Short mmCIF file of C-alpha atoms in Angstrom, two decimals:
data_model
loop_
_atom_site.label_atom_id
_atom_site.label_comp_id
_atom_site.label_asym_id
_atom_site.label_seq_id
_atom_site.Cartn_x
_atom_site.Cartn_y
_atom_site.Cartn_z
CA UNK A 24 9.82 30.51 -12.15
CA UNK A 25 9.06 34.15 -11.81
CA UNK A 26 7.35 36.50 -13.85
CA UNK A 27 9.07 39.88 -13.55
CA UNK A 28 7.70 42.96 -12.93
CA UNK A 29 9.78 44.28 -16.08
CA UNK A 30 8.03 48.49 -16.10
CA UNK A 31 10.54 48.88 -19.08
CA UNK A 32 8.78 46.14 -21.18
CA UNK A 33 5.40 47.66 -19.57
CA UNK A 34 6.38 51.21 -21.35
CA UNK A 35 6.81 49.55 -24.46
CA UNK A 36 3.74 47.72 -24.86
CA UNK A 37 1.77 50.91 -23.59
CA UNK A 38 3.41 52.96 -26.14
CA UNK A 39 2.41 50.39 -28.87
CA UNK A 40 -1.14 51.23 -27.49
CA UNK A 41 -1.58 47.87 -25.67
CA UNK A 42 -4.66 48.60 -23.30
CA UNK A 43 -3.26 46.01 -20.69
CA UNK A 44 -0.69 47.62 -20.48
CA UNK A 45 -2.35 50.24 -19.41
CA UNK A 46 -4.34 48.34 -17.12
CA UNK A 47 -1.10 46.95 -15.23
CA UNK A 48 0.44 50.41 -14.87
CA UNK A 49 -2.30 50.99 -12.76
CA UNK A 50 -2.51 48.42 -10.67
CA UNK A 51 1.30 49.19 -10.16
CA UNK A 52 1.16 53.42 -9.82
CA UNK A 53 -2.91 54.33 -9.70
CA UNK A 54 -2.10 54.49 -5.29
CA UNK A 55 0.40 56.59 -5.32
CA UNK A 56 -0.79 58.88 -7.50
CA UNK A 57 -4.21 58.99 -6.23
CA UNK A 58 -2.29 59.90 -2.85
CA UNK A 59 -0.46 62.49 -4.22
CA UNK A 60 -3.88 63.91 -6.12
CA UNK A 61 -5.58 63.96 -2.48
CA UNK A 62 -3.20 65.46 -0.22
CA UNK A 63 -2.96 68.78 -3.33
CA UNK A 64 -7.00 68.86 -3.93
CA UNK A 65 -7.81 67.20 -0.81
CA UNK A 66 -11.51 66.71 -2.13
CA UNK A 67 -12.14 63.12 -3.60
CA UNK A 68 -14.55 63.69 -5.87
CA UNK A 69 -12.47 65.70 -8.10
CA UNK A 70 -9.07 63.81 -6.87
CA UNK A 71 -10.70 61.39 -8.92
CA UNK A 72 -11.68 62.76 -11.96
CA UNK A 73 -8.54 64.53 -11.74
CA UNK A 74 -6.49 60.99 -11.51
CA UNK A 75 -9.02 59.86 -14.91
CA UNK A 76 -7.71 62.66 -16.79
CA UNK A 77 -4.27 62.36 -16.02
CA UNK A 78 -4.64 58.74 -16.84
CA UNK A 79 -5.67 59.18 -20.91
CA UNK A 80 -3.01 61.89 -20.79
CA UNK A 81 -1.02 58.95 -20.22
CA UNK A 82 -1.87 56.80 -22.65
CA UNK A 83 -1.82 59.42 -25.41
CA UNK A 84 1.35 61.38 -24.95
CA UNK A 85 3.19 58.30 -23.67
CA UNK A 86 5.56 58.28 -26.96
CA UNK A 87 6.69 61.41 -25.79
CA UNK A 88 7.99 59.41 -22.95
CA UNK A 89 11.16 58.13 -22.79
CA UNK A 90 13.53 57.41 -19.76
CA UNK A 91 16.36 60.26 -20.43
CA UNK A 92 13.80 62.46 -18.93
CA UNK A 93 14.23 60.18 -15.70
CA UNK A 94 11.32 57.29 -14.21
CA UNK A 95 8.71 56.99 -15.38
CA UNK A 96 7.16 56.73 -12.01
CA UNK A 97 8.43 60.36 -11.94
CA UNK A 98 6.77 61.34 -14.63
CA UNK A 99 3.72 60.20 -13.81
CA UNK A 100 4.15 61.82 -10.85
CA UNK A 101 4.47 65.14 -12.69
CA UNK A 102 1.78 64.35 -14.39
CA UNK A 103 -1.00 64.15 -12.07
CA UNK A 104 1.27 66.86 -9.85
CA UNK A 105 0.95 69.58 -12.35
CA UNK A 106 -2.80 68.86 -13.17
CA UNK A 107 -4.06 68.56 -9.43
CA UNK A 108 -2.16 72.38 -8.75
CA UNK A 109 -4.12 74.05 -11.75
CA UNK A 110 -7.30 72.31 -10.41
CA UNK A 111 -6.50 73.60 -6.76
CA UNK A 112 -5.58 77.23 -9.00
CA UNK A 113 -9.18 76.78 -10.22
CA UNK A 114 -10.57 76.86 -7.60
CA UNK A 115 -9.03 78.83 -5.26
CA UNK A 116 -9.42 81.67 -7.73
CA UNK A 117 -13.32 81.39 -7.18
CA UNK A 118 -12.99 80.64 -3.14
CA UNK A 119 -10.40 84.11 -3.30
CA UNK A 120 -12.63 86.81 -1.04
CA UNK A 121 -14.84 84.38 -0.02
CA UNK A 122 -13.25 82.40 3.05
CA UNK A 123 -9.66 83.31 2.65
CA UNK A 124 -9.90 82.49 6.82
CA UNK A 125 -10.06 78.80 5.78
CA UNK A 126 -7.03 77.34 5.35
CA UNK A 127 -6.47 74.11 3.18
CA UNK A 128 -4.70 71.47 4.86
CA UNK A 129 -3.09 69.34 2.90
CA UNK A 130 -1.80 67.12 5.40
CA UNK A 131 -4.87 66.43 6.07
CA UNK A 132 -6.73 63.73 3.32
CA UNK A 133 -9.17 62.05 3.17
CA UNK A 134 -9.31 58.45 2.03
CA UNK A 135 -7.31 56.15 4.35
CA UNK A 136 -3.65 56.42 4.20
CA UNK A 137 -1.99 52.70 3.33
CA UNK A 138 1.74 51.47 4.54
CA UNK A 139 1.87 54.41 6.71
CA UNK A 140 1.16 53.89 10.31
CA UNK A 141 1.89 50.12 10.02
CA UNK A 142 5.36 50.81 10.18
CA UNK A 143 5.58 54.25 12.12
CA UNK A 144 6.48 56.33 8.94
CA UNK A 145 3.73 59.37 10.98
CA UNK A 146 6.49 59.22 13.07
CA UNK A 147 9.51 59.47 10.75
CA UNK A 148 8.22 62.23 8.06
CA UNK A 149 7.24 64.02 11.94
CA UNK A 150 10.77 64.39 12.19
CA UNK A 151 10.62 66.99 9.06
CA UNK A 152 10.82 70.47 10.65
CA UNK A 153 7.95 72.66 11.08
CA UNK A 154 10.00 74.91 8.76
CA UNK A 155 10.94 71.82 6.28
CA UNK A 156 6.94 70.76 5.91
CA UNK A 157 5.63 74.16 5.06
CA UNK A 158 7.96 74.36 2.21
CA UNK A 159 6.73 71.31 0.83
CA UNK A 160 3.35 71.77 1.03
CA UNK A 161 3.74 75.19 -0.70
CA UNK A 162 6.51 73.99 -3.53
CA UNK A 163 5.63 70.41 -4.04
CA UNK A 164 2.02 70.09 -3.19
CA UNK A 165 0.90 73.82 -4.05
CA UNK A 166 3.42 74.41 -6.41
CA UNK A 167 4.42 78.19 -5.37
CA UNK A 168 7.88 79.50 -6.77
CA UNK A 169 10.69 79.56 -4.46
CA UNK A 170 10.08 83.33 -4.60
CA UNK A 171 6.12 83.39 -4.08
CA UNK A 172 7.10 81.08 -0.78
CA UNK A 173 9.19 83.78 0.35
CA UNK A 174 6.72 86.43 -0.19
CA UNK A 175 3.81 84.76 0.73
CA UNK A 176 5.71 83.39 4.31
CA UNK A 177 8.22 87.36 4.34
CA UNK A 178 11.59 84.90 4.75
CA UNK A 179 14.47 85.79 2.12
CA UNK A 180 14.91 83.82 -0.48
CA UNK A 181 17.92 81.89 -0.15
CA UNK A 182 16.21 80.53 3.15
CA UNK A 183 13.63 79.32 1.26
CA UNK A 184 16.27 77.21 -0.78
CA UNK A 185 18.16 75.98 2.21
CA UNK A 186 15.25 74.37 3.74
CA UNK A 187 13.35 73.05 0.50
CA UNK A 188 17.06 71.02 0.13
CA UNK A 189 17.47 70.20 3.66
CA UNK A 190 13.69 68.32 3.62
CA UNK A 191 14.19 66.12 0.97
CA UNK A 192 18.15 65.54 1.85
CA UNK A 193 16.15 64.69 5.58
CA UNK A 194 13.10 62.97 3.68
CA UNK A 195 16.48 60.90 1.96
CA UNK A 196 17.73 60.08 5.66
CA UNK A 197 14.18 58.66 6.49
CA UNK A 198 13.45 56.36 3.62
CA UNK A 199 16.76 54.80 4.03
CA UNK A 200 16.95 54.27 7.65
CA UNK A 201 13.49 53.05 7.42
CA UNK A 202 14.30 50.62 5.30
CA UNK A 203 17.28 49.75 7.43
CA UNK A 204 15.52 49.36 10.41
CA UNK A 205 13.59 47.69 8.51
CA UNK A 206 16.12 44.89 8.26
CA UNK A 207 17.72 44.67 11.06
CA UNK A 208 14.07 44.77 13.06
CA UNK A 209 13.13 41.66 10.92
CA UNK A 210 16.76 39.39 11.46
CA UNK B 14 32.36 71.40 -14.72
CA UNK B 15 32.89 69.54 -10.52
CA UNK B 16 30.30 67.48 -10.60
CA UNK B 17 30.75 67.48 -6.11
CA UNK B 18 30.57 70.87 -6.09
CA UNK B 19 27.57 70.95 -8.54
CA UNK B 20 25.57 68.91 -6.47
CA UNK B 21 26.57 69.93 -3.43
CA UNK B 22 25.43 73.54 -4.35
CA UNK B 23 21.63 71.23 -3.17
CA UNK B 24 19.91 72.30 -6.71
CA UNK B 25 19.57 68.78 -7.37
CA UNK B 26 17.25 68.20 -4.10
CA UNK B 27 15.25 71.78 -5.45
CA UNK B 28 14.66 70.32 -8.68
CA UNK B 29 13.17 67.39 -7.31
CA UNK B 30 10.18 69.06 -5.65
CA UNK B 31 9.97 71.86 -8.17
CA UNK B 32 12.06 74.25 -6.01
CA UNK B 33 13.82 75.67 -9.01
CA UNK B 34 13.76 78.52 -11.70
CA UNK B 35 12.96 78.24 -15.07
CA UNK B 36 17.03 78.38 -15.77
CA UNK B 37 17.75 76.21 -12.97
CA UNK B 38 15.31 73.41 -14.71
CA UNK B 39 16.74 73.71 -18.18
CA UNK B 40 20.22 73.97 -16.36
CA UNK B 41 19.72 70.37 -14.42
CA UNK B 42 18.32 68.78 -17.24
CA UNK B 43 20.68 69.95 -19.35
CA UNK B 44 23.21 68.60 -17.10
CA UNK B 45 21.98 65.46 -15.88
CA UNK B 46 22.12 64.47 -19.56
CA UNK B 47 25.60 65.35 -19.86
CA UNK B 48 26.93 64.20 -16.83
CA UNK B 49 26.17 60.68 -15.55
CA UNK B 50 27.51 61.22 -12.30
CA UNK B 51 24.78 63.86 -11.73
CA UNK B 52 22.09 61.90 -13.32
CA UNK B 53 22.49 59.10 -10.41
CA UNK B 54 21.84 61.47 -8.07
CA UNK B 55 18.89 63.14 -9.77
CA UNK B 56 17.66 59.58 -9.79
CA UNK B 57 18.54 58.78 -6.50
CA UNK B 58 16.57 62.48 -5.09
CA UNK B 59 13.46 61.40 -6.98
CA UNK B 60 13.68 57.95 -5.65
CA UNK B 61 12.85 59.71 -2.66
CA UNK B 62 10.20 61.53 -3.90
CA UNK B 63 8.64 58.38 -5.19
CA UNK B 64 9.32 56.26 -1.85
CA UNK B 65 7.15 59.35 -0.26
CA UNK B 66 4.67 59.53 -2.48
CA UNK B 67 4.56 55.46 -1.74
CA UNK B 68 4.57 55.85 1.77
CA UNK B 69 1.10 58.41 0.81
CA UNK B 70 -0.52 56.01 -1.34
CA UNK B 71 -4.14 55.86 -1.44
CA UNK B 72 -6.18 52.90 -2.71
CA UNK B 73 -8.76 54.74 -5.88
CA UNK B 74 -12.21 54.10 -5.47
CA UNK B 75 -12.69 50.22 -7.57
CA UNK B 76 -14.71 51.01 -10.16
CA UNK B 77 -12.27 54.21 -11.64
CA UNK B 78 -9.95 51.60 -13.32
CA UNK B 79 -12.92 50.49 -15.64
CA UNK B 80 -13.64 53.88 -16.17
CA UNK B 81 -10.58 54.93 -17.29
CA UNK B 82 -10.04 51.87 -18.96
CA UNK B 83 -13.22 52.87 -21.11
CA UNK B 84 -12.65 55.96 -21.67
CA UNK B 85 -9.44 55.71 -23.78
CA UNK B 86 -10.74 52.83 -25.96
CA UNK B 87 -11.64 55.68 -28.50
CA UNK B 88 -8.63 57.64 -27.88
CA UNK B 89 -5.86 57.32 -30.39
CA UNK B 90 -2.40 58.11 -28.69
CA UNK B 91 -0.17 60.66 -30.00
CA UNK B 92 2.05 59.47 -32.81
CA UNK B 93 5.75 60.34 -31.69
CA UNK B 94 8.30 62.46 -33.64
CA UNK B 95 10.15 58.89 -35.10
CA UNK B 96 7.32 57.24 -35.31
CA UNK B 97 5.45 59.19 -37.53
CA UNK B 98 7.75 58.78 -40.22
CA UNK B 99 7.80 55.56 -40.92
CA UNK B 100 6.38 54.11 -43.12
CA UNK B 101 4.25 51.59 -43.24
CA UNK B 102 5.26 48.42 -44.92
CA UNK B 103 1.51 47.14 -45.51
CA UNK B 104 0.27 46.87 -49.13
CA UNK B 105 -2.11 49.66 -49.54
CA UNK B 106 -5.39 47.68 -48.70
CA UNK B 107 -7.49 49.58 -51.66
CA UNK B 108 -4.97 48.44 -54.35
CA UNK B 109 -4.61 45.19 -54.25
CA UNK B 110 -7.50 43.90 -53.27
CA UNK B 111 -9.28 44.96 -56.80
CA UNK B 112 -9.60 42.14 -58.35
CA UNK B 113 -7.84 41.93 -61.36
CA UNK B 114 -10.19 42.18 -65.12
CA UNK B 115 -8.00 40.35 -67.95
CA UNK B 116 -9.35 40.01 -71.06
CA UNK B 117 -10.53 36.70 -72.45
CA UNK B 118 -11.87 37.16 -75.90
CA UNK B 119 -10.46 35.54 -78.97
CA UNK B 120 -8.45 37.89 -81.10
CA UNK B 121 -8.20 36.45 -83.87
CA UNK B 122 -9.11 32.90 -85.72
CA UNK B 123 -5.00 32.08 -84.53
CA UNK B 124 -6.12 31.94 -80.97
CA UNK B 125 -9.17 29.57 -81.82
CA UNK B 126 -6.31 26.78 -83.37
CA UNK B 127 -4.49 27.27 -79.80
CA UNK B 128 -7.40 26.80 -77.81
CA UNK B 129 -8.90 23.94 -79.85
CA UNK B 130 -5.35 22.16 -79.34
CA UNK B 131 -4.54 23.09 -75.80
CA UNK B 132 -8.29 20.91 -74.82
CA UNK B 133 -7.25 17.51 -75.13
CA UNK B 134 -4.29 18.30 -73.14
CA UNK B 135 -5.99 20.17 -70.07
CA UNK B 136 -8.34 16.56 -70.25
CA UNK B 137 -5.23 14.46 -69.79
CA UNK B 138 -3.51 16.86 -67.32
CA UNK B 139 -7.23 16.86 -65.20
CA UNK B 140 -6.88 12.56 -65.48
CA UNK B 141 -3.19 13.34 -64.27
CA UNK B 142 -3.62 15.31 -61.02
CA UNK B 143 -6.72 13.51 -60.38
CA UNK B 144 -4.61 10.10 -60.09
CA UNK B 145 -2.11 12.43 -58.42
CA UNK B 146 -4.37 14.08 -55.85
CA UNK B 147 -5.86 10.75 -54.66
CA UNK B 148 -2.26 9.37 -53.63
CA UNK B 149 -1.58 12.99 -52.57
CA UNK B 150 -3.99 12.25 -50.04
CA UNK B 151 -3.38 9.34 -49.05
CA UNK B 152 0.15 10.27 -48.88
CA UNK B 153 -0.97 13.25 -46.25
CA UNK B 154 -2.42 11.34 -44.17
CA UNK B 155 0.10 9.28 -43.55
CA UNK B 156 2.75 12.04 -43.56
CA UNK B 157 -0.09 13.66 -40.93
CA UNK B 158 -0.48 10.73 -37.97
CA UNK B 159 3.73 10.08 -38.26
CA UNK B 160 4.34 14.07 -38.03
CA UNK B 161 1.71 13.72 -34.86
CA UNK B 162 3.25 11.27 -33.48
CA UNK B 163 7.05 13.19 -33.98
CA UNK B 164 5.23 16.12 -32.66
CA UNK B 165 4.08 14.21 -29.40
CA UNK B 166 7.93 12.32 -29.00
CA UNK B 167 9.02 15.96 -29.67
CA UNK B 168 6.83 17.80 -26.94
CA UNK B 169 8.34 15.29 -24.28
CA UNK B 170 11.47 15.61 -25.57
CA UNK B 171 11.60 19.02 -25.10
CA UNK B 172 9.78 18.96 -21.78
CA UNK B 173 12.93 16.21 -20.33
CA UNK B 174 15.72 18.65 -22.33
CA UNK B 175 14.21 21.81 -20.74
CA UNK B 176 13.81 19.81 -16.90
CA UNK B 177 17.05 18.58 -17.48
CA UNK B 178 18.98 21.93 -18.25
CA UNK B 179 16.86 23.42 -15.22
CA UNK B 180 18.24 21.18 -13.06
CA UNK B 181 21.90 21.61 -14.58
CA UNK B 182 21.68 25.52 -14.16
CA UNK B 183 20.82 24.95 -10.47
CA UNK B 184 23.09 22.80 -9.80
CA UNK B 185 25.92 24.30 -12.02
CA UNK B 186 24.78 27.70 -9.64
CA UNK B 187 24.61 26.10 -6.20
CA UNK B 188 27.90 23.45 -6.74
CA UNK B 189 30.00 26.93 -7.42
CA UNK B 190 32.82 27.96 -5.14
CA UNK B 191 30.90 31.43 -5.13
CA UNK B 192 27.99 30.70 -4.02
CA UNK B 193 26.22 31.32 -0.53
CA UNK B 194 23.23 30.07 0.42
CA UNK B 195 21.12 33.13 2.00
CA UNK B 196 18.61 31.68 4.38
CA UNK B 197 16.03 33.90 4.78
CA UNK B 198 14.28 33.83 8.06
CA UNK B 199 10.52 33.68 8.39
CA UNK B 200 9.14 37.22 10.45
CA UNK B 201 7.33 37.74 13.26
CA UNK B 202 4.48 38.17 10.92
CA UNK B 203 5.29 34.95 9.33
CA UNK B 204 8.24 32.85 12.42
CA UNK B 205 7.13 29.37 10.27
CA UNK B 206 7.60 30.67 7.14
CA UNK B 207 11.87 30.30 5.90
CA UNK B 208 13.22 30.39 1.62
CA UNK B 209 16.87 29.67 0.26
CA UNK B 210 18.13 32.02 -1.97
CA UNK B 211 21.42 30.89 -3.51
CA UNK B 212 23.89 33.55 -4.20
CA UNK B 213 27.15 33.88 -6.60
CA UNK B 214 28.14 37.33 -6.54
CA UNK B 215 31.02 36.35 -9.05
CA UNK B 216 29.12 35.38 -11.45
CA UNK B 217 25.88 37.80 -10.59
CA UNK B 218 23.66 35.53 -10.42
CA UNK B 219 20.67 33.89 -7.61
CA UNK B 220 18.19 31.50 -7.55
CA UNK B 221 15.09 31.00 -4.91
CA UNK B 222 13.31 28.26 -3.48
CA UNK B 223 10.78 29.32 -1.76
CA UNK B 224 8.90 25.89 -0.54
CA UNK B 225 8.08 26.92 2.69
CA UNK B 226 6.23 30.14 2.82
CA UNK B 227 2.10 29.71 3.88
CA UNK B 228 -0.04 29.75 0.50
CA UNK B 229 -1.21 33.90 -0.75
CA UNK B 230 -4.58 34.55 -1.06
CA UNK B 231 -5.57 34.66 -4.99
CA UNK B 232 -5.29 38.21 -5.37
CA UNK B 233 -2.17 38.67 -3.78
CA UNK B 234 1.39 37.51 -4.57
CA UNK B 235 4.67 36.90 -2.93
CA UNK B 236 7.43 39.65 -4.74
CA UNK B 237 11.42 39.17 -4.21
CA UNK B 238 14.03 41.44 -2.72
CA UNK B 239 17.34 42.74 -2.89
CA UNK B 240 18.29 44.93 -0.41
CA UNK B 241 21.63 46.47 -1.94
CA UNK B 242 23.03 49.96 -0.92
CA UNK B 243 20.10 50.66 1.29
CA UNK B 244 17.83 50.54 -1.22
CA UNK B 245 15.18 47.62 -2.17
CA UNK B 246 15.45 46.21 -5.55
CA UNK B 247 12.68 44.35 -7.21
CA UNK B 248 13.18 40.82 -8.92
CA UNK B 249 9.92 39.46 -9.38
CA UNK B 250 7.11 38.22 -8.57
CA UNK B 251 6.72 34.77 -7.75
CA UNK B 252 4.99 32.35 -9.83
CA UNK B 253 1.69 30.53 -7.72
CA UNK B 254 2.11 27.37 -9.13
CA UNK B 255 6.35 26.80 -8.66
CA UNK B 256 8.50 27.15 -5.37
CA UNK B 257 11.73 27.59 -7.10
CA UNK B 258 12.91 30.76 -9.35
CA UNK B 259 16.00 29.22 -11.21
CA UNK B 260 18.92 31.62 -11.89
CA UNK B 261 18.99 34.54 -12.95
CA UNK B 262 21.33 37.31 -13.97
CA UNK B 263 21.00 40.22 -11.41
CA UNK B 264 23.55 42.98 -12.44
CA UNK B 265 23.69 44.74 -8.89
CA UNK B 266 26.84 45.70 -5.95
CA UNK B 267 26.40 45.52 -2.75
CA UNK B 268 23.58 43.16 -2.23
CA UNK B 269 22.75 43.32 1.79
CA UNK B 270 19.79 41.56 1.71
CA UNK B 271 17.23 39.16 0.33
CA UNK B 272 13.40 39.51 1.22
CA UNK B 273 9.70 38.19 0.35
CA UNK B 274 7.29 40.50 1.15
CA UNK B 275 3.14 39.78 -0.44
CA UNK B 276 2.48 41.84 -2.64
CA UNK B 277 -1.28 42.44 -4.52
CA UNK B 278 -0.84 39.89 -7.86
CA UNK B 279 1.40 41.88 -9.92
CA UNK B 280 3.52 43.23 -7.60
CA UNK B 281 4.29 46.36 -6.26
CA UNK B 282 7.37 49.24 -7.17
CA UNK B 283 7.86 49.39 -4.14
CA UNK B 284 8.64 46.60 -1.12
CA UNK B 285 5.31 47.41 1.65
CA UNK B 286 7.00 47.18 4.85
CA UNK B 287 4.53 45.69 6.91
CA UNK B 288 4.30 42.62 4.47
CA UNK B 289 7.69 40.68 4.80
CA UNK B 290 7.01 37.04 5.75
CA UNK B 291 11.18 36.63 5.23
CA UNK B 292 14.20 38.20 5.18
CA UNK B 293 18.31 37.50 5.46
CA UNK B 294 21.23 39.09 4.84
CA UNK B 295 24.36 38.37 3.48
#
């Protein structure tokens, strides 16, 4: 009989102080969380430190999570994103003035990305317009506010909002179409 | 409030990537806790971001997990507000472990007289209980043998009952007129593979027979998915020892397909798209 991968049950166990639950959650989510952190800080060593800190925080703050706050996955993603952006800003503060010319390339992460190449997801992500990709990069991966993006790129605030929204809509369509393709291809 | 209009404004999409002001953020959190329609929309948008993050997943280095598990050993979890208020029902250890001191000093002659009278009674009592104990012991031995036999019998009966109940459950689902058999055919990855799902939309129950899948390597496990409204839903990992998933209830509308992917042990949150072994549409 199938053992259900029941996330809800795991969360309850985690909130009860069960270390094995954390271990299982690590198995399920560490890849995505690590991928996100790497994309933000673009440094293996730092990314590992951040992942460790974040899992300690997930453990410590487990009781502050409730399903009314959305999915547990998103809750963890937010912890990792916030921490990574904090760290990135620390680095950038140090770096500012030294090599302003060096562009951090958020899209070139170091590790080997799983899943993507096999199904041509890269091509699909490339469907996002360059404008949409830049907005995602600045807002989601660098933590800029809309106003900061508007100032930095010299585009009106309204345009930033429209592009931010359309980027998410496009992603949503991409993932639905990948899934449908995936079904169609294999029948 | 008009939820449709609110959704159409695009604020939810902006919220999930952090492209909102603090005021807008609070607004979305408040509104979505009031209106289920907004909450669904919010979850769908969050799940898009989750899919995106799954797609850029990178396996962290092997030793990191152990190091994290070590480091949390000494860290207390913060209590939640409600948990902190619960008073433990366990008795205070310091109190209950303290030996009770009983005053034994006789206080008067009368006490001595009572004691003198009680001693022979105690003697008789010991004799009686001694006799009684050996009888009890014999009885206990007998009871033990009886209990063991009964337990063996009970165990095999329980086993039979379980098998019977299981077979009845299979039969009930398979013979139900609302049940359809969905053939999951092998993909290019594994053309020889095959599995069958019995699905009753009316009963919201399914079972799976997966006797024609290659044995997975020890670090991997098969996982069953339903695709409902274009979204994959986890239906659990398959037991390596069994090729049948007993009838289970799932509360899903508009199931379009079932599929099985090969995942790491314990399963994944989202299917690994290039590791699909079988799939079948309804």
